[in-house]
mmCIF file of C-alpha atoms in Angstrom:
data_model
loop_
_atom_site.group_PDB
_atom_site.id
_atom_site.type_symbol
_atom_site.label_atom_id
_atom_site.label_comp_id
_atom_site.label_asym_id
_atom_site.label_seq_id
_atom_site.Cartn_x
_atom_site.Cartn_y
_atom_site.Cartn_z
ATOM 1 C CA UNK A 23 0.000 0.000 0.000
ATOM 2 C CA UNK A 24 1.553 3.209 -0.683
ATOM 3 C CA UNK A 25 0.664 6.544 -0.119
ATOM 4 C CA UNK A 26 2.223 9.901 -1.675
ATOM 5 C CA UNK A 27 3.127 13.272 0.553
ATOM 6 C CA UNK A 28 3.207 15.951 -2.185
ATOM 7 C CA UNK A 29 3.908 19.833 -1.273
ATOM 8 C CA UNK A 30 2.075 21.282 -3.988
ATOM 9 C CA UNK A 31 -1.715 20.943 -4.947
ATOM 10 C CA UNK A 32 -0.944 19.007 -8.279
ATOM 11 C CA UNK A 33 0.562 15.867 -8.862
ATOM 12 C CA UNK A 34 3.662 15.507 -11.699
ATOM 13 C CA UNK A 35 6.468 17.299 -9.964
ATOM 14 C CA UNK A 36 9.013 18.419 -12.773
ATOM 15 C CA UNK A 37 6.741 16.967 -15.556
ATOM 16 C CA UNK A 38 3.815 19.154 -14.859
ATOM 17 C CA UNK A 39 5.885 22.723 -12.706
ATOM 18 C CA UNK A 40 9.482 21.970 -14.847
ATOM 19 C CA UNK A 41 8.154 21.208 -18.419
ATOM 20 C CA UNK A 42 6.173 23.554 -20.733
ATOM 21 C CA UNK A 43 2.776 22.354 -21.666
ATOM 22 C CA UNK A 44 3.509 22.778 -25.207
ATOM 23 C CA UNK A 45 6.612 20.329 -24.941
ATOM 24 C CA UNK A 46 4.496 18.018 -23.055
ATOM 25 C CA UNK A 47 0.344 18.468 -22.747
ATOM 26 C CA UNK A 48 -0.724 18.419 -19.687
ATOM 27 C CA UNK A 49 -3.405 16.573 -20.402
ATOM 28 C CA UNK A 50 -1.007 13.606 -21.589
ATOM 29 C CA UNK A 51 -0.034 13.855 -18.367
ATOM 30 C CA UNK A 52 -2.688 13.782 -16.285
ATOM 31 C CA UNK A 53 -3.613 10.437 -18.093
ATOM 32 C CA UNK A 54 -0.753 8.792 -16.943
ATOM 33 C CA UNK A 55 -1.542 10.060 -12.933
ATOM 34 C CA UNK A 56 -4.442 8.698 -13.294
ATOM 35 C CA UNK A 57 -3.619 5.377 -14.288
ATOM 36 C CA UNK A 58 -1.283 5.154 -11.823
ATOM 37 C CA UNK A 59 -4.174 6.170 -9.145
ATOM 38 C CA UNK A 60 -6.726 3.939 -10.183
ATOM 39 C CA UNK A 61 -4.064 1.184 -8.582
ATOM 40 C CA UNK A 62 -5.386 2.105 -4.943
ATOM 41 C CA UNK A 63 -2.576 5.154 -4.394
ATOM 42 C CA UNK A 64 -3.185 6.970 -1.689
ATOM 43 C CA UNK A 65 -2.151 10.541 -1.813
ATOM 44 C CA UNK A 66 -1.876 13.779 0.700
ATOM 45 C CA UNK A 67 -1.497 16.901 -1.593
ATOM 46 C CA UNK A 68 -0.179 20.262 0.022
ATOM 47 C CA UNK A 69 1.703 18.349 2.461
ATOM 48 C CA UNK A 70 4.827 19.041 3.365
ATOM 49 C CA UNK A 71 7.428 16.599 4.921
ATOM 50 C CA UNK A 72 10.304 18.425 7.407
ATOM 51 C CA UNK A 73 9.951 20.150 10.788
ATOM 52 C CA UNK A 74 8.204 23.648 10.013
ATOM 53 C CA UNK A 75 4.673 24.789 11.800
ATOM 54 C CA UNK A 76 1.910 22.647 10.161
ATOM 55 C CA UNK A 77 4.429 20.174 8.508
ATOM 56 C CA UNK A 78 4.316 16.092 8.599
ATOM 57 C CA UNK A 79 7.686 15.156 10.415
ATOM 58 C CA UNK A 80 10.532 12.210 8.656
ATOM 59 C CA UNK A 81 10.253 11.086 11.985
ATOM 60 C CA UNK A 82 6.621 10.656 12.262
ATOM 61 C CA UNK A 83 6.934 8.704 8.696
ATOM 62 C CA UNK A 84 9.009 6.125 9.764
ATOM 63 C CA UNK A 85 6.880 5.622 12.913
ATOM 64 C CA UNK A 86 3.915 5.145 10.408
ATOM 65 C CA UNK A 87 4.965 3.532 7.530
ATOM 66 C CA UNK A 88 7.323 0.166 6.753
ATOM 67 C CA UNK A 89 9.558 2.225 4.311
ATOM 68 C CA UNK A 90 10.184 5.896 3.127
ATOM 69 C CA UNK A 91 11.044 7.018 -0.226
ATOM 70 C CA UNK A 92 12.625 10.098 -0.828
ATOM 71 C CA UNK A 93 11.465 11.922 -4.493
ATOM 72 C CA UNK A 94 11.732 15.308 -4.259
ATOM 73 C CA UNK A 95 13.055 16.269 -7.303
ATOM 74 C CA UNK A 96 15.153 19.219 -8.174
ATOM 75 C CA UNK A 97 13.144 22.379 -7.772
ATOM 76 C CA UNK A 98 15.659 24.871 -7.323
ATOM 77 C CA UNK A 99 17.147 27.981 -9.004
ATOM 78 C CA UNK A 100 19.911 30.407 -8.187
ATOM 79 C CA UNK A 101 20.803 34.247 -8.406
ATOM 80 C CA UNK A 102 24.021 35.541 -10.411
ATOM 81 C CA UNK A 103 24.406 38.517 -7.448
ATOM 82 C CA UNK A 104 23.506 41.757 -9.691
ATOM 83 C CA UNK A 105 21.809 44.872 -8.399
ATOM 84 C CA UNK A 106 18.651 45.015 -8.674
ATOM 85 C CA UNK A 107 17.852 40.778 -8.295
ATOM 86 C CA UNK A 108 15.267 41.452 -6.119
ATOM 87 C CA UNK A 109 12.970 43.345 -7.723
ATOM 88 C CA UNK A 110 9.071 43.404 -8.599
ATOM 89 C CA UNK A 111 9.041 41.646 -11.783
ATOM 90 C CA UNK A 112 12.206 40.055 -11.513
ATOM 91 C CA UNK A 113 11.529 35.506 -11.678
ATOM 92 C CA UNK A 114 13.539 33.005 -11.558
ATOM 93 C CA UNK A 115 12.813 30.061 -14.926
ATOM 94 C CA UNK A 116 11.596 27.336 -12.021
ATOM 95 C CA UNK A 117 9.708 29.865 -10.442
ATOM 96 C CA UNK A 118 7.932 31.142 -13.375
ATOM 97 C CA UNK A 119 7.382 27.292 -14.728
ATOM 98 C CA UNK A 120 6.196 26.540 -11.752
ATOM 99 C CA UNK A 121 3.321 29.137 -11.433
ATOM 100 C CA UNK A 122 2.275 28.040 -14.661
ATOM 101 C CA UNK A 123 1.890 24.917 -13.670
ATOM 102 C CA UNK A 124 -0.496 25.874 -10.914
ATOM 103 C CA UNK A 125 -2.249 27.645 -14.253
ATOM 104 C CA UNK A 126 -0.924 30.818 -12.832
ATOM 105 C CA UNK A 127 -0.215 32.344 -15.941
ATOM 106 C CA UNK A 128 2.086 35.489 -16.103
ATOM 107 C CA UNK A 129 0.588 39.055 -17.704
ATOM 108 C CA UNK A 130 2.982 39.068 -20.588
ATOM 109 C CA UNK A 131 0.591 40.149 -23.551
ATOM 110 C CA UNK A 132 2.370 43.286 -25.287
ATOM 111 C CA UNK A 133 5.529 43.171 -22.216
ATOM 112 C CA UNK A 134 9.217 43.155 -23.287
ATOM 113 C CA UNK A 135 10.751 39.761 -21.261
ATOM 114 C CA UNK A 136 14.779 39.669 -21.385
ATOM 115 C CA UNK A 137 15.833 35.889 -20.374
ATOM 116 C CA UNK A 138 18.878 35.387 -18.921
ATOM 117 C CA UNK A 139 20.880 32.433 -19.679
ATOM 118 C CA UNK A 140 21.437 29.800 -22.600
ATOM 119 C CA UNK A 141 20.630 26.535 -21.549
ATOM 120 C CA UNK A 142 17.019 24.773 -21.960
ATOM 121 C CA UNK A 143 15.587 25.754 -19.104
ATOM 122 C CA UNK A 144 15.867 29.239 -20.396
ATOM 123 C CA UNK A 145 14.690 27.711 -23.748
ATOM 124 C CA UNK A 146 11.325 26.865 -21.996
ATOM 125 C CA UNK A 147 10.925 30.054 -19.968
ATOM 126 C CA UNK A 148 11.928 32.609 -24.005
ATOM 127 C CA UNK A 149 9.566 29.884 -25.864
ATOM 128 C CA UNK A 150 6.621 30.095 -22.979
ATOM 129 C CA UNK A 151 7.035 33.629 -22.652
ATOM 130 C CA UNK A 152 6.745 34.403 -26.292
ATOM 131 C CA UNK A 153 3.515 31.598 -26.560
ATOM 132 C CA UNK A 154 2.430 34.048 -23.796
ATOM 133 C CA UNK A 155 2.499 37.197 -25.796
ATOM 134 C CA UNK A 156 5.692 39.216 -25.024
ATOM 135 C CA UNK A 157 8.702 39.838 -27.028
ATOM 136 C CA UNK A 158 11.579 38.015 -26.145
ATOM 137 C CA UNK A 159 14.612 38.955 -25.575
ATOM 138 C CA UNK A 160 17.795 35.781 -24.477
ATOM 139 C CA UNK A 161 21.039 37.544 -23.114
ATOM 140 C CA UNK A 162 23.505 34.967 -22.882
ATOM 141 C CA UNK A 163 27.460 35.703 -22.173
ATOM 142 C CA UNK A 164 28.717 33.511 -24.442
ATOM 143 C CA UNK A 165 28.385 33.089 -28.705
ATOM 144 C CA UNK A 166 26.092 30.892 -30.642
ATOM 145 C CA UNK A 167 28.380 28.107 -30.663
ATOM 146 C CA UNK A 168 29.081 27.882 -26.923
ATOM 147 C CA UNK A 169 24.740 28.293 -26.127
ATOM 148 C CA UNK A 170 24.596 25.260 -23.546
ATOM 149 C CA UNK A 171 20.492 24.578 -25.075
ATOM 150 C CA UNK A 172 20.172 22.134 -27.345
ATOM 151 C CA UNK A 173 20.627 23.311 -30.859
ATOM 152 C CA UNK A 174 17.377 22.389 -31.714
ATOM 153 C CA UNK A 175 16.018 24.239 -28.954
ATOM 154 C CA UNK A 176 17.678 27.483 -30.275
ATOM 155 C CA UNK A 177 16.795 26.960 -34.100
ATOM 156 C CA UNK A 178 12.896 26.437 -33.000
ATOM 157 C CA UNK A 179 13.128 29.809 -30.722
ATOM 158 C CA UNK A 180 14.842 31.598 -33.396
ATOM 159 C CA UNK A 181 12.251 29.927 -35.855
ATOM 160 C CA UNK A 182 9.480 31.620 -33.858
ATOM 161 C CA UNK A 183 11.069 35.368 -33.289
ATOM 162 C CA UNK A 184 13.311 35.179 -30.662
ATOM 163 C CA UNK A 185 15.669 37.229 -30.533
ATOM 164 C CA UNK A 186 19.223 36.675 -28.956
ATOM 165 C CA UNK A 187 21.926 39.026 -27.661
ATOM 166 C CA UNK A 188 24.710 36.874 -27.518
ATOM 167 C CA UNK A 189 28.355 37.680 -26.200
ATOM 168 C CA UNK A 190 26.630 40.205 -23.809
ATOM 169 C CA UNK A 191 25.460 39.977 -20.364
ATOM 170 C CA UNK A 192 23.858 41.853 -17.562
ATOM 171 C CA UNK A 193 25.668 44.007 -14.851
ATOM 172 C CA UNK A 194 22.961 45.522 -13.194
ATOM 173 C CA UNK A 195 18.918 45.309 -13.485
ATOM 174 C CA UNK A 196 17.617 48.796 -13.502
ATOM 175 C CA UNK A 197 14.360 49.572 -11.249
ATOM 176 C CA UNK A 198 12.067 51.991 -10.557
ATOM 177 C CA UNK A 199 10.664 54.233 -7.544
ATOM 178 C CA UNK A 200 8.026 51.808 -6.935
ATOM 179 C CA UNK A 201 10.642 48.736 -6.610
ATOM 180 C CA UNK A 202 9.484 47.291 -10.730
ATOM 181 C CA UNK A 203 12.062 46.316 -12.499
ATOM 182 C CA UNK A 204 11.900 48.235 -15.898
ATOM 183 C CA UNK A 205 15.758 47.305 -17.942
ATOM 184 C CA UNK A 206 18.970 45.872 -17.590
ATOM 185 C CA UNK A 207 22.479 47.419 -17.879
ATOM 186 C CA UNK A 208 24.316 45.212 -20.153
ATOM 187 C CA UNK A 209 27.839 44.976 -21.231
ATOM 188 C CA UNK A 210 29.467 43.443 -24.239
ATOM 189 C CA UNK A 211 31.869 40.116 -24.231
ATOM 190 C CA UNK A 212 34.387 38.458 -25.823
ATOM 191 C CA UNK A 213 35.807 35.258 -25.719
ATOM 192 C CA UNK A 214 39.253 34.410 -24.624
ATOM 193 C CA UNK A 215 40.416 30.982 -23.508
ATOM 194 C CA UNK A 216 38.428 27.803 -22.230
ATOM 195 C CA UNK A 217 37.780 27.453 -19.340
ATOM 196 C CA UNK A 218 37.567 24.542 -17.242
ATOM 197 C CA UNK A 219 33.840 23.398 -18.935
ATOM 198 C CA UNK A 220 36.579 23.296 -22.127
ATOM 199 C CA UNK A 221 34.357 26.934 -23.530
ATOM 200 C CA UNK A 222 35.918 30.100 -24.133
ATOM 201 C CA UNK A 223 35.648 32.238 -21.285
ATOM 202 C CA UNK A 224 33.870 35.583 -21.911
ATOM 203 C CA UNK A 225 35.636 38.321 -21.041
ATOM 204 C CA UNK A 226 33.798 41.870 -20.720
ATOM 205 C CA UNK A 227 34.801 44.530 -23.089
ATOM 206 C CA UNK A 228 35.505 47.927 -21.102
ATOM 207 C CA UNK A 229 33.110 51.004 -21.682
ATOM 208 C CA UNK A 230 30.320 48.851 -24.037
ATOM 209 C CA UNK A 231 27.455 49.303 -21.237
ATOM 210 C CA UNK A 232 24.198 50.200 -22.750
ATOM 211 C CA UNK A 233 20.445 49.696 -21.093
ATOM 212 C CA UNK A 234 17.822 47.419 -22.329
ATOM 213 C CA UNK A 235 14.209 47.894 -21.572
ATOM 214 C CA UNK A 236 12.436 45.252 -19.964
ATOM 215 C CA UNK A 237 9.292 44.744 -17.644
ATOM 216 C CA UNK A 238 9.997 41.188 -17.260
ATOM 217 C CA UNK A 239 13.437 39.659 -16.532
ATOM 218 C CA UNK A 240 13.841 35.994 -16.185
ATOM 219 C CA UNK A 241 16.602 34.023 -14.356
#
């Protein structure tokens, strides 16, 4: 008999808050829950396992149950330590996969969204945010050769509009008086030698700041 502790209010995990619906329909998904719950699982949505206020104890688990199986998946993101990070408007790629997943759907009709980054999770968040309505903007350090995405993922985006500053990357995000972010302060690159990941290491070219408007940034 098993029963499943999940933290959110939807089952799926990184299938349903890590992959874009139109990579992977949700509905496709939810046909495959359910076929695994019509086998007698038990499960205990917003739940959360650890030692907080309100929270189900790893202790109290193991009192209760013959065996405990960890799955949490990897629902994290990280900051790059700019000015500005913590601003109104300002997501992180889980985080804004993640709402969307929860069918919280970001206001992006008609907004200017700059994504930060190269790989495919920034793929997802520049293709979701364009499917969304905004024009997209990817601001990766590096050249087209060194993009970390898959290079199918980057002829699709380009494919749909796009468009990609390459070889520059942002110093600073620029906010306003009510705490919005509303640009970034970019500077140009250039590649010297690889680094340890065997790419050229960019290299910032002195005095080629400029600002780029933007009510969305993405991490």
């Amino acid at each position: 008999k098993v029963t499943i502790f999940e933290e959110c209010s939807k089952l799926g995990g990184m299938l349903r808050y890590g992959i874009p619906n139109y990579r992977f329909p949700r509905e496709r998904l939810q046909e495959d829950i359910d076929t695994i719950l019509s086998t007698g699982v038990e499960v205990k949505l917003n739940t959360r396992v650890g030692n907080g206020e309100g929270e189900i104890s790893y202790n109290k688990l193991h009192e209760e149950y013959d065996a405990v199986y960890i799955a949490i998946g990897a629902h994290t993101d990280k900051k790059i330590g700019i000015e500005g990070e913590d601003a109104n408007g300002v997501m992180s790629a889980v985080e804004m996969l993640r709402r969307i997943g929860d069918d919280d759907m970001p206001d992006f009709k008609d907004k200017t969204v700059v994504v930060v980054g190269g790989g495919n999770v920034a793929m997802d968040a520049a293709r979701t945010a364009l499917r969304l309505g905004a024009e997209v903007h990817v601001v990766y350090r590096r050249g087209e050769e060194e993009l970390p995405a898959r290079k199918e993922e980057v002829h699709h985006a380009k494919e749909e509009g796009i468009i990609f500053d390459l070889l520059q990357n942002p110093t600073e995000l620029l906010v306003d008086e009510n705490g919005c972010v509303k640009g970034a302060r970019v500077i140009k690159m250039e590649l010297g030698e690889p680094d340890a990941s065997g790419r050229r290491s960019p290299v910032e070219i002195p005095g080629s700041e400029y600002e780029i408007e933007a009510d969305t940034v993405i991490m």
